[in-house]
Short mmCIF file of C-alpha atoms and ligand atoms in Angstrom, two decimals:
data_model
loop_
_atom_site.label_atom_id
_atom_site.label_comp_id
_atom_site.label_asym_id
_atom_site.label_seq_id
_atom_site.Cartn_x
_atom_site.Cartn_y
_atom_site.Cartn_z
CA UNK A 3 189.32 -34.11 -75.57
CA UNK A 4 189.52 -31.83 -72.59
CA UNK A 5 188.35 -28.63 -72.69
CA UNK A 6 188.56 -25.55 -71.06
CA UNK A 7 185.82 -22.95 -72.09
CA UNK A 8 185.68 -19.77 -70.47
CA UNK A 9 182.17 -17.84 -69.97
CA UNK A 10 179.84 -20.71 -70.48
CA UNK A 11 177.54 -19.69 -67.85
CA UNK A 12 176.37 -17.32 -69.88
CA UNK A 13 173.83 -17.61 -73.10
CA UNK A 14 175.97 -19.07 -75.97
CA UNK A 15 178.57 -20.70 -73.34
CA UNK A 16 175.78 -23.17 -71.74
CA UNK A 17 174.32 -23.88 -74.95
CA UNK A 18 177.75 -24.72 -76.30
CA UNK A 19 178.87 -27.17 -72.95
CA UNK A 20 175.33 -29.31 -72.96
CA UNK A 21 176.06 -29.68 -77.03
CA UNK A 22 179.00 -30.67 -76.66
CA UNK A 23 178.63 -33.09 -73.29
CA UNK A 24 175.51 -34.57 -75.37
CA UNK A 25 177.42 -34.85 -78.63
CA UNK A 26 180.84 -36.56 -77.29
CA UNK A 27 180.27 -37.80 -73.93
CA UNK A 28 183.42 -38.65 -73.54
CA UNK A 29 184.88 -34.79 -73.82
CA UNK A 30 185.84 -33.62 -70.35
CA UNK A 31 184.81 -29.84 -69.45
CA UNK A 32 185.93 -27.30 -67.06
CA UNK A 33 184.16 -23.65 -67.27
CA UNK A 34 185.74 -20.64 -66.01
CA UNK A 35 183.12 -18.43 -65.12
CA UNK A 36 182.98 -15.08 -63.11
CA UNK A 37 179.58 -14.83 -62.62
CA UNK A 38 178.66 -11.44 -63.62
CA UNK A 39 175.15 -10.24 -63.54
CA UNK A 40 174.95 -12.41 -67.09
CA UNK A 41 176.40 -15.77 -65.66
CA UNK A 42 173.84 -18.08 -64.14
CA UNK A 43 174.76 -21.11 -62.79
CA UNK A 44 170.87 -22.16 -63.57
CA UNK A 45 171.71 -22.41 -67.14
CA UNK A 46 173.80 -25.55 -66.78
CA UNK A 47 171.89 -26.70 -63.48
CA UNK A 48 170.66 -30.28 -65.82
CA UNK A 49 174.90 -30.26 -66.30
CA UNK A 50 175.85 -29.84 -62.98
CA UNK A 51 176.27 -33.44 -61.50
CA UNK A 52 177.97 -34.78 -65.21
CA UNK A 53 181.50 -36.44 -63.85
CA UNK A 54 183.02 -34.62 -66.96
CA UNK A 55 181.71 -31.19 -65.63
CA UNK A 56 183.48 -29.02 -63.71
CA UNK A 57 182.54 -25.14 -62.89
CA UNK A 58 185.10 -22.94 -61.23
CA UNK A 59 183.89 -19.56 -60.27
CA UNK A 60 186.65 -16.82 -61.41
CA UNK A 61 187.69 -13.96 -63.91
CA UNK A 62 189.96 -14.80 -66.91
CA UNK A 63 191.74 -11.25 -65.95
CA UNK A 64 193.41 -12.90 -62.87
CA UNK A 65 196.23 -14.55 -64.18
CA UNK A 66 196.85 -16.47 -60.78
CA UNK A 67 193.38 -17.92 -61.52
CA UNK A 68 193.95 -18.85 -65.58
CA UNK A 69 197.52 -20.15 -65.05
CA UNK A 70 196.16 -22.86 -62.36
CA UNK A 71 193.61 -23.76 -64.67
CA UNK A 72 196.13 -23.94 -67.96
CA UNK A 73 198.59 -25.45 -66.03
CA UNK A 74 195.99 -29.13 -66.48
CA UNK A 75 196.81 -28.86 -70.02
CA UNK A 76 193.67 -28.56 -71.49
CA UNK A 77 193.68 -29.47 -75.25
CA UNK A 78 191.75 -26.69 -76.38
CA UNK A 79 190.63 -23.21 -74.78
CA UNK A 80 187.32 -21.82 -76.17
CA UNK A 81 186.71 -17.66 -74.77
CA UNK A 82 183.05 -17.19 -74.32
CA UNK A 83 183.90 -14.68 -71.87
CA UNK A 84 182.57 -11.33 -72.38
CA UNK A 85 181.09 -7.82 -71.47
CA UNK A 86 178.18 -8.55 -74.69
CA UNK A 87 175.95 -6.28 -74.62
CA UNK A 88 175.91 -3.01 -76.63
CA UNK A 89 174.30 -0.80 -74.17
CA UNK A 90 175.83 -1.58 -71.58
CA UNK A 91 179.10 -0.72 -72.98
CA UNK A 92 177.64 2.77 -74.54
CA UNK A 93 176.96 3.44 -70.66
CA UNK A 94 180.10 2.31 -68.71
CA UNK A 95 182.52 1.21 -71.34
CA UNK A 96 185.99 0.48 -69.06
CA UNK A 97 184.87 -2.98 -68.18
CA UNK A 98 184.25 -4.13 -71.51
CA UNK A 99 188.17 -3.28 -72.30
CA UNK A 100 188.84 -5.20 -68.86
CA UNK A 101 186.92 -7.97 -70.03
CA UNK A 102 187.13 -8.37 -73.18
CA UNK A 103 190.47 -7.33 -74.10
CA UNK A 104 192.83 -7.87 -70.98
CA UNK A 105 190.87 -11.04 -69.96
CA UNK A 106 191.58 -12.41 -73.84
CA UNK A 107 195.22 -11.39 -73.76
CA UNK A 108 195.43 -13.33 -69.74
CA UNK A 109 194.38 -16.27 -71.36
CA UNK A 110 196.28 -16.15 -74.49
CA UNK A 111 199.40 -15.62 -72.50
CA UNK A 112 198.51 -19.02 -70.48
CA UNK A 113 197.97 -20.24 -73.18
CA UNK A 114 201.58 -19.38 -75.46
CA UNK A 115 203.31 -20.62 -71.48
CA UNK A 116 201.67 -23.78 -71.26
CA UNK A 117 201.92 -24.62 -75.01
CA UNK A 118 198.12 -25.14 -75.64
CA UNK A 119 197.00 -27.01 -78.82
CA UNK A 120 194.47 -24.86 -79.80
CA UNK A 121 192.87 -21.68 -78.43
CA UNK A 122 189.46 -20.53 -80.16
CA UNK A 123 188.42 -16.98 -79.59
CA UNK A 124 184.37 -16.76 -79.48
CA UNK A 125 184.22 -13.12 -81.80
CA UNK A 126 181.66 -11.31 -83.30
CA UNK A 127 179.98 -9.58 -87.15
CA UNK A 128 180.03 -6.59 -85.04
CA UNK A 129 183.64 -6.07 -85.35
CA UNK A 130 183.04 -5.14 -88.76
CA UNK A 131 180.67 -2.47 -88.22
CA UNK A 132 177.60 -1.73 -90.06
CA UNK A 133 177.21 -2.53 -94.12
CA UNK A 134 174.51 -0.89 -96.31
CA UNK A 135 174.72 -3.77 -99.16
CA UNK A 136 176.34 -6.79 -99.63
CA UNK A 137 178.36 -9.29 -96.94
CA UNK A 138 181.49 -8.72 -94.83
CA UNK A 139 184.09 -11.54 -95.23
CA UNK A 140 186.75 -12.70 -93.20
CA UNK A 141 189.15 -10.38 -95.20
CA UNK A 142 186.91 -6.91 -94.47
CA UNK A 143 188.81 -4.54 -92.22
CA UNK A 144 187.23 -4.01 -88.53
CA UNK A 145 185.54 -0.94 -88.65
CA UNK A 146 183.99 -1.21 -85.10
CA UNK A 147 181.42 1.50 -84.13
CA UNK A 148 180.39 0.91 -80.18
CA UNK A 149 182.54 0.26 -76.94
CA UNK A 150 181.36 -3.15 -77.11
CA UNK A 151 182.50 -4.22 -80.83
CA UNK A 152 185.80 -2.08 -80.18
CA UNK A 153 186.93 -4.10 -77.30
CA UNK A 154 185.78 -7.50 -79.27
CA UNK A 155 187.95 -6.00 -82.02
CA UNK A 156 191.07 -5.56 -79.80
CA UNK A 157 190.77 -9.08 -78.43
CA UNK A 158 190.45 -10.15 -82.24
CA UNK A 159 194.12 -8.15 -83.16
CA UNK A 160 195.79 -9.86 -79.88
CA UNK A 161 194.68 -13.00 -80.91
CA UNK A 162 196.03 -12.23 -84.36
CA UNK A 163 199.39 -10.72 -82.62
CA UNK A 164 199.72 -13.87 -80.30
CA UNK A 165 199.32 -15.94 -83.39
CA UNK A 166 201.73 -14.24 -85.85
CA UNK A 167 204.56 -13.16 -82.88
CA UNK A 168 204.47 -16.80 -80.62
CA UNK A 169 202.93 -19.01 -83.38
CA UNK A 170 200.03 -19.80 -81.36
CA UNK A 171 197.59 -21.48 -82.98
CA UNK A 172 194.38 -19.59 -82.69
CA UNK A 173 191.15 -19.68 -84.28
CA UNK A 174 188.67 -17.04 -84.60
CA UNK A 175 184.20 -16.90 -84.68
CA UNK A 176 182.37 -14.06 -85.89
CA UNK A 177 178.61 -15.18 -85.57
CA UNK A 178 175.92 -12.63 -86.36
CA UNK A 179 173.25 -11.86 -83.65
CA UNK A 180 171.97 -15.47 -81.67
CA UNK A 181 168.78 -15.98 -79.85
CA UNK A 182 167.47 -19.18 -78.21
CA UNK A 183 166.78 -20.28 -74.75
CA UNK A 184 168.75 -19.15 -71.22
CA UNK A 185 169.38 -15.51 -73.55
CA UNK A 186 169.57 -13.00 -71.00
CA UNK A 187 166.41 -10.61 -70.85
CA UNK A 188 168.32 -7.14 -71.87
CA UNK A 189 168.91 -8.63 -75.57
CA UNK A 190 166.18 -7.75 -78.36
CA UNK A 191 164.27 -11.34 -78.94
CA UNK A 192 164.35 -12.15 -74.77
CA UNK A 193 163.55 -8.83 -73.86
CA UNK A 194 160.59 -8.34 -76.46
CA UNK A 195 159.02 -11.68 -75.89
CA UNK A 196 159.52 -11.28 -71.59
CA UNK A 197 158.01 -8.05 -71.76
CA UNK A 198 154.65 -9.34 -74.21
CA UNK A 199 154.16 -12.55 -72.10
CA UNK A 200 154.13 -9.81 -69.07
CA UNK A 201 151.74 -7.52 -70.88
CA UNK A 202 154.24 -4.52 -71.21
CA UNK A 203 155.34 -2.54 -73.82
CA UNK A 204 158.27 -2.91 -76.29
CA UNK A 205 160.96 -0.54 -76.45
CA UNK A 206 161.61 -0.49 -80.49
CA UNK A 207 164.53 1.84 -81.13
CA UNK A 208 164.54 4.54 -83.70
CA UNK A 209 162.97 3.76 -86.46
CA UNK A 210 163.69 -0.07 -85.96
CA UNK A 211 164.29 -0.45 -89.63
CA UNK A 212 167.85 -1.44 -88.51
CA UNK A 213 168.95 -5.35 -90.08
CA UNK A 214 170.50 -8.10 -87.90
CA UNK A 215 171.08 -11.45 -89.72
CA UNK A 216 169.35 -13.78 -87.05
CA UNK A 217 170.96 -17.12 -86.00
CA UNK A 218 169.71 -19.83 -83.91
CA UNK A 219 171.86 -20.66 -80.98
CA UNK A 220 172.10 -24.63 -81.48
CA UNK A 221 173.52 -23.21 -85.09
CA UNK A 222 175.88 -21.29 -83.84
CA UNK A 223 177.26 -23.97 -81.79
CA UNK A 224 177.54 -26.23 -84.64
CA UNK A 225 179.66 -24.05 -86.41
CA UNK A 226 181.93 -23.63 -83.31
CA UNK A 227 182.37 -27.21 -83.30
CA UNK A 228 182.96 -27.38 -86.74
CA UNK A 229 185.37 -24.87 -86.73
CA UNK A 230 186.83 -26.39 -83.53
CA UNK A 231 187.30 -29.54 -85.18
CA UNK A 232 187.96 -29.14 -89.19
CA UNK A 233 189.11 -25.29 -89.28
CA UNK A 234 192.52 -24.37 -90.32
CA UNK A 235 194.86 -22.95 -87.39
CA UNK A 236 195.48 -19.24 -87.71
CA UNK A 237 192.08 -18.50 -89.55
CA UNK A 238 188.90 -16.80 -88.82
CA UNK A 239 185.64 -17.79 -89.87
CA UNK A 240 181.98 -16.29 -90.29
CA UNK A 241 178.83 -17.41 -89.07
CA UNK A 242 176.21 -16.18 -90.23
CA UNK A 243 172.63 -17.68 -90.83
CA UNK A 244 171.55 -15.81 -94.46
CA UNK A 245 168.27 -14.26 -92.30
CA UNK A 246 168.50 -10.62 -92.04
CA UNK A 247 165.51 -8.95 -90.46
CA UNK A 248 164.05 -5.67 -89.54
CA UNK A 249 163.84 -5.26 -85.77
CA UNK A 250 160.34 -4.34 -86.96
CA UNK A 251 159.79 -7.69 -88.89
CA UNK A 252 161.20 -9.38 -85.32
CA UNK A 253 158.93 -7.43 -83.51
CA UNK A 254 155.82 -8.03 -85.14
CA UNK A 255 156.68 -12.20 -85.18
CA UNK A 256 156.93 -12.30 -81.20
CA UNK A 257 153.56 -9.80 -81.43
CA UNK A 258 151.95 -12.33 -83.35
CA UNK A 259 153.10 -15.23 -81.35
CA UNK A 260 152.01 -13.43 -78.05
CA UNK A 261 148.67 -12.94 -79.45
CA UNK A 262 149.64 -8.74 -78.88
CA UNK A 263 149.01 -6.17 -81.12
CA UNK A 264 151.42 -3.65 -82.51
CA UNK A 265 149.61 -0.79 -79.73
CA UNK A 266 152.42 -2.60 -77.97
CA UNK A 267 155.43 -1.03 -79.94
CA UNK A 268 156.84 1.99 -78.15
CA UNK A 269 158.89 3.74 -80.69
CA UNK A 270 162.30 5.19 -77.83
CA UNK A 271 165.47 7.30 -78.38
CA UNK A 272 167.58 5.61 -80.85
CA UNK A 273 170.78 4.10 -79.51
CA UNK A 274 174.04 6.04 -79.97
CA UNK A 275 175.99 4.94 -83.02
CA UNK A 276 173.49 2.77 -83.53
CA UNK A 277 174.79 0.24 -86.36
CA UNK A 278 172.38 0.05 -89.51
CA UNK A 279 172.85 -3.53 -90.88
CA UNK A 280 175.25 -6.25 -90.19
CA UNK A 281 175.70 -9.15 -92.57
CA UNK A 282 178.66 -11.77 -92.98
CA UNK A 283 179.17 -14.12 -96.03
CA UNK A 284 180.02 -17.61 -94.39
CA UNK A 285 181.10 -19.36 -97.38
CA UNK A 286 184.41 -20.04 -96.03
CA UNK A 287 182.93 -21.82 -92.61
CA UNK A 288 180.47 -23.54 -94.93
CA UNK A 289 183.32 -25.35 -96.89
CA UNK A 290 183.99 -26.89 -93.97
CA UNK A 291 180.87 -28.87 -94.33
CA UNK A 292 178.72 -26.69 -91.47
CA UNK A 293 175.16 -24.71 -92.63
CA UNK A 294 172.75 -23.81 -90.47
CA UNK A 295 170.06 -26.49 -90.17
CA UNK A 296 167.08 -24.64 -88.48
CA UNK A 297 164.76 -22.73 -90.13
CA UNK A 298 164.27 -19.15 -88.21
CA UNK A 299 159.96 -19.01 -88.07
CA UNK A 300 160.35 -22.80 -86.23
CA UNK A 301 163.30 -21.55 -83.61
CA UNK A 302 161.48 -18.66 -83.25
CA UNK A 303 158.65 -20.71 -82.15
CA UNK A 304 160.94 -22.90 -80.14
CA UNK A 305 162.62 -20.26 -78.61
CA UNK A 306 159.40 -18.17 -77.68
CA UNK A 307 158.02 -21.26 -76.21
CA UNK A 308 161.17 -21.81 -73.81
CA UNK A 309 160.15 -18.38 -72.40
CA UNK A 310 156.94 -19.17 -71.84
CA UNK A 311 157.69 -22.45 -70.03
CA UNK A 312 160.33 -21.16 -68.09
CA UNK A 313 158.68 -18.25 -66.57
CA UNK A 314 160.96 -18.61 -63.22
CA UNK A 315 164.18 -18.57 -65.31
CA UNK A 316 163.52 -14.50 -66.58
CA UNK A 317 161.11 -13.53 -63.81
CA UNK A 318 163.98 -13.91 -61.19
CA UNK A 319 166.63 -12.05 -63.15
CA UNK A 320 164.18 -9.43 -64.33
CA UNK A 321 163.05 -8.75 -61.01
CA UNK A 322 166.75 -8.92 -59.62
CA UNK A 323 165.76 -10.84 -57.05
CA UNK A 324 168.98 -13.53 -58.78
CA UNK A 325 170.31 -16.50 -57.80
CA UNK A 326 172.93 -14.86 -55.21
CA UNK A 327 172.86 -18.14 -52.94
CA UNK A 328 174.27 -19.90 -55.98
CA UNK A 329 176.47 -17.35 -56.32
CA UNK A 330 177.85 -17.15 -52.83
CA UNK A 331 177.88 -21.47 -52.91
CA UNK A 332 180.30 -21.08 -55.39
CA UNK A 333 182.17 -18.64 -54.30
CA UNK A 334 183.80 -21.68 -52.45
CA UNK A 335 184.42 -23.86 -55.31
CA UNK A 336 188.27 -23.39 -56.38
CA UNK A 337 188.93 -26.45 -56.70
CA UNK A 338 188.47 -28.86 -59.53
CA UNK A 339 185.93 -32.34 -59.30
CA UNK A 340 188.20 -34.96 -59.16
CA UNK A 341 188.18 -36.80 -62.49
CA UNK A 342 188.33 -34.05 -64.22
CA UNK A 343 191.41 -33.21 -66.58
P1 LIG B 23 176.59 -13.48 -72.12
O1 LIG B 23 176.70 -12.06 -71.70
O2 LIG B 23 175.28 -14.17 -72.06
O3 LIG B 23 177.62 -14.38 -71.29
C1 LIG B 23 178.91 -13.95 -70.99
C2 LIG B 23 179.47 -14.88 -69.91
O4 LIG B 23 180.81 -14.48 -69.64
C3 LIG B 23 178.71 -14.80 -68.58
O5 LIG B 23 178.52 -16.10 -68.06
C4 LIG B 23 179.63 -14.00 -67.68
O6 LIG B 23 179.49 -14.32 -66.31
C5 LIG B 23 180.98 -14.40 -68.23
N1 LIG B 23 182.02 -13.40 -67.95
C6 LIG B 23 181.95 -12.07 -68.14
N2 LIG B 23 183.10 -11.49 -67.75
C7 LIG B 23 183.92 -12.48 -67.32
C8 LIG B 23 185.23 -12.52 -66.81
N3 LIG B 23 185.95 -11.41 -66.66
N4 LIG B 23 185.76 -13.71 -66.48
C9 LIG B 23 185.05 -14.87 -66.61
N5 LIG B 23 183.80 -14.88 -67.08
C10 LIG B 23 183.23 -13.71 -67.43
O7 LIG B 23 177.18 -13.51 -73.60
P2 LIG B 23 176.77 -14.43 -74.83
O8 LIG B 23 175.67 -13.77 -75.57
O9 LIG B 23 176.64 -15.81 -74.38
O10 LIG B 23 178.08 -14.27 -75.72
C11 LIG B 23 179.16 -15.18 -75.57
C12 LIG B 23 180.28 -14.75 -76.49
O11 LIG B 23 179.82 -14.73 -77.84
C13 LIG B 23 180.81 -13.34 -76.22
O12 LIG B 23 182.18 -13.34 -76.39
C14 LIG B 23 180.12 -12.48 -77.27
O13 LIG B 23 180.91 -11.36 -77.59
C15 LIG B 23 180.02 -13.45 -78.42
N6 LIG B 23 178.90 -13.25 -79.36
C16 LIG B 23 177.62 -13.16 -78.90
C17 LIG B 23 176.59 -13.04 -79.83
C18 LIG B 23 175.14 -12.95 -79.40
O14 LIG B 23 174.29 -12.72 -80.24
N7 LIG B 23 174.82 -13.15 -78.15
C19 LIG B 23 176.87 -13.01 -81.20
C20 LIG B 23 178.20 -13.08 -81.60
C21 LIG B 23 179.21 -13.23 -80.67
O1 LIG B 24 175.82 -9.17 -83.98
C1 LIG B 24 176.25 -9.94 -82.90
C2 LIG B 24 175.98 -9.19 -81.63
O2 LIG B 24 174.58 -9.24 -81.44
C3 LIG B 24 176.70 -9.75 -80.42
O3 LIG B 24 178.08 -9.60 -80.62
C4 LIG B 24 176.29 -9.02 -79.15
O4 LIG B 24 176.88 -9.62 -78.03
C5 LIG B 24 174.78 -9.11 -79.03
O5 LIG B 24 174.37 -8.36 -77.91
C6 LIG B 24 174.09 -8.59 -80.29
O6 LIG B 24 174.24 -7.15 -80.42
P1 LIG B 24 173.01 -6.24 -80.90
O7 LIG B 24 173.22 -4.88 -80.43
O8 LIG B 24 172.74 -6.44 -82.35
O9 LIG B 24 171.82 -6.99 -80.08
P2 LIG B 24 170.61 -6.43 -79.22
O10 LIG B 24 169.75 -7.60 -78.90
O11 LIG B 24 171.03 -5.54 -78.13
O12 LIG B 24 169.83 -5.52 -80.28
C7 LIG B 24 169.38 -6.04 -81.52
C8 LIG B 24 168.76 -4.90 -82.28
O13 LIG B 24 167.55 -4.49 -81.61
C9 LIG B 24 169.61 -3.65 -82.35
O14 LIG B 24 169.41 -3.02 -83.61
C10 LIG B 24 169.09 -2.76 -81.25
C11 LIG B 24 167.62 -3.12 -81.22
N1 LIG B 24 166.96 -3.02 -79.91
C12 LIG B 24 167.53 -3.68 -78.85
C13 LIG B 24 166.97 -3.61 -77.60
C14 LIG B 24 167.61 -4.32 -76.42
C15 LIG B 24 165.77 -2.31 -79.74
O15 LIG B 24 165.22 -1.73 -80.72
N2 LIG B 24 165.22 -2.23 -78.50
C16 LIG B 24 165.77 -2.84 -77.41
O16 LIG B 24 165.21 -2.72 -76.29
#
């Protein structure tokens, strides 16, 4: 199967492209990638020399870009791609519409021209918005509360539209909050455990009784592939992992882990429409035959490890000091390894 997946240089993108190259070798990649401060060509640096790898620096808003790389016929499209984090959005929300919306709807109408098999849009819970009690499911209306989860809602409804007005057939994700390794440092789990393993306080906002459902990365992309490969054209599905935690609770794990103690909390300004609790009922991508296999205390351990043994992977981008010669090398690169798709 050849594949074009959009974003992967980022956290859940590389985790998804080595799972997949190390679970059918024989699937043929190309990743569309513009390299924004969150892309890191590092991520996928053990990748980079696989013959069914190819990385082509660009932005899926430049349709000049998208329609060279559609025109290959890839048989499936899978959007990473994505402005992802919340705060960023609060403070300078136009790209994340850029992004997130226009760069879905670029490669959607690729996508409808070139006749595409099957386009998978990577979504989010947070389209939902925020849920005192009980689970949203795929039926729940988007109720989106930041910048961030409104422009991941309006790539979810022209998905929908391309779907129901060209007959494209689409597929949607919502996962619920992901940590693991190459997470970039602004994120809760990456940021918290960065700063303890540095010595430095935790920024814990509000009263950090707020509830994300936790899911391990290498979960996550299970249930993409899953979905990929058994889910029904024209549906979305939920994945969630069932472990909703305090960011207290979180916080006090990676304390205890880093051998800190909790005069390490710095209770901040809360965040602006900051949602209370997200949780998603994933029956329907669990018929499918997909659960999530890890349990959260060992891929927190797992995970808090990574950062420790990869101290040159965080210090670099939380310094700034960040991989611009890669960036500039592949600046180049707009062309496509031969023997790829
Ligand atoms: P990330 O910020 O780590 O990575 C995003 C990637 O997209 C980066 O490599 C970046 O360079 C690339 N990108 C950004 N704008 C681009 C553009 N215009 N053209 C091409 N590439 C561009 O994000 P992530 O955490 O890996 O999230 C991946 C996807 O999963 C996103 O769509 C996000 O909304 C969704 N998601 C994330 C989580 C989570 O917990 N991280 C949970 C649910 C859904
Ligand atoms: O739910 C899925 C979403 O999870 C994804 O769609 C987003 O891309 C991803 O960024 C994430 O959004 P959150 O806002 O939930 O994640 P974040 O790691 O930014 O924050 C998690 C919680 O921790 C949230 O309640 C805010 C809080 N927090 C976060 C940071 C960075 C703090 O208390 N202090 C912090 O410094």
């Amino acid at each position: 199967m050849n594949l074009l997946i959009t974003g992967g240089a980022g956290f859940i993108g590389s985790n998804f492209i080595r799972y997949i190259l190390n679970k059918y070798p024989y699937y043929r990649i190309i990743n569309l990638d513009k390299l924004t401060y969150a892309g890191n060509l590092e991520n996928l640096r053990d990748i980079e020399a696989n013959p069914n790898y190819a990385f082509i620096k660009g932005d899926i808003c430049d349709e000049k870009i998208v329609d060279q790389l559609v025109s290959r016929k890839p048989d499936v499209i899978l959007n990473f791609a994505a402005e992802s984090h919340v705060d960023r959005s609060i403070l300078e929300p136009q790209a994340f519409i850029k992004t997130d919306i226009l760069g879905t709807q670029t490669l959607l109408e690729a996508a409808k021209k070139y006749s595409i098999d099957k386009y998978v849009q990577i979504s989010t819970d947070e389209v939902y918005g925020s849920i005192k009690q009980g689970s949203f499911t795929e039926q729940s209306p988007l109720k989106p509360n930041s910048p961030y989860s409104a422009s991941k809602a309006g790539a979810d409804l022209m998905v929908r539209a391309y779907s129901k007005t060209y007959d494209l057939p689409v597929l949607i994700t919502r996962s619920s909050n992901n940590f693991g390794p190459y997470q970039y440092p602004e994120k809760l789990i990456p940021l918290f455990v960065t700063n303890l393993l540095e010595d430095k306080k935790v920024p814990v906002y509000g009263d950090g009784r707020q509830v994300r459902d936790w899911l391990y990365v290498i979960d996550n992309c299970e249930g993409i592939d899953c979905v990929l490969h058994y889910g029904k054209v024209g549906e979305i599905y939920n994945i969630g992992a069932d472990n909703e935690r305090t960011n207290l609770e979180i916080t006090k794990i990676i304390l205890k882990e880093t051998n800190r103690d909790e005069s390490h909390i710095e209770h901040v300004k809360d965040r602006e429409g900051h949602d209370r609790r997200y949780s998603v009922d994933s029956t329907k991508t669990k018929s499918l035959g997909w659960q999530p296999r890890y349990q959260f205390e060992e891929a927190m351990e797992k995970t808090i490890q990574w950062y420790r043994d990869n101290p040159n992977w965080w210090q670099s981008l939380k310094s700034g000091e960040y991989l611009e010669y890669y960036k500039k090398q592949y600046q180049k690169r707009m062309y496509v390894k031969d023997g790829i798709f």
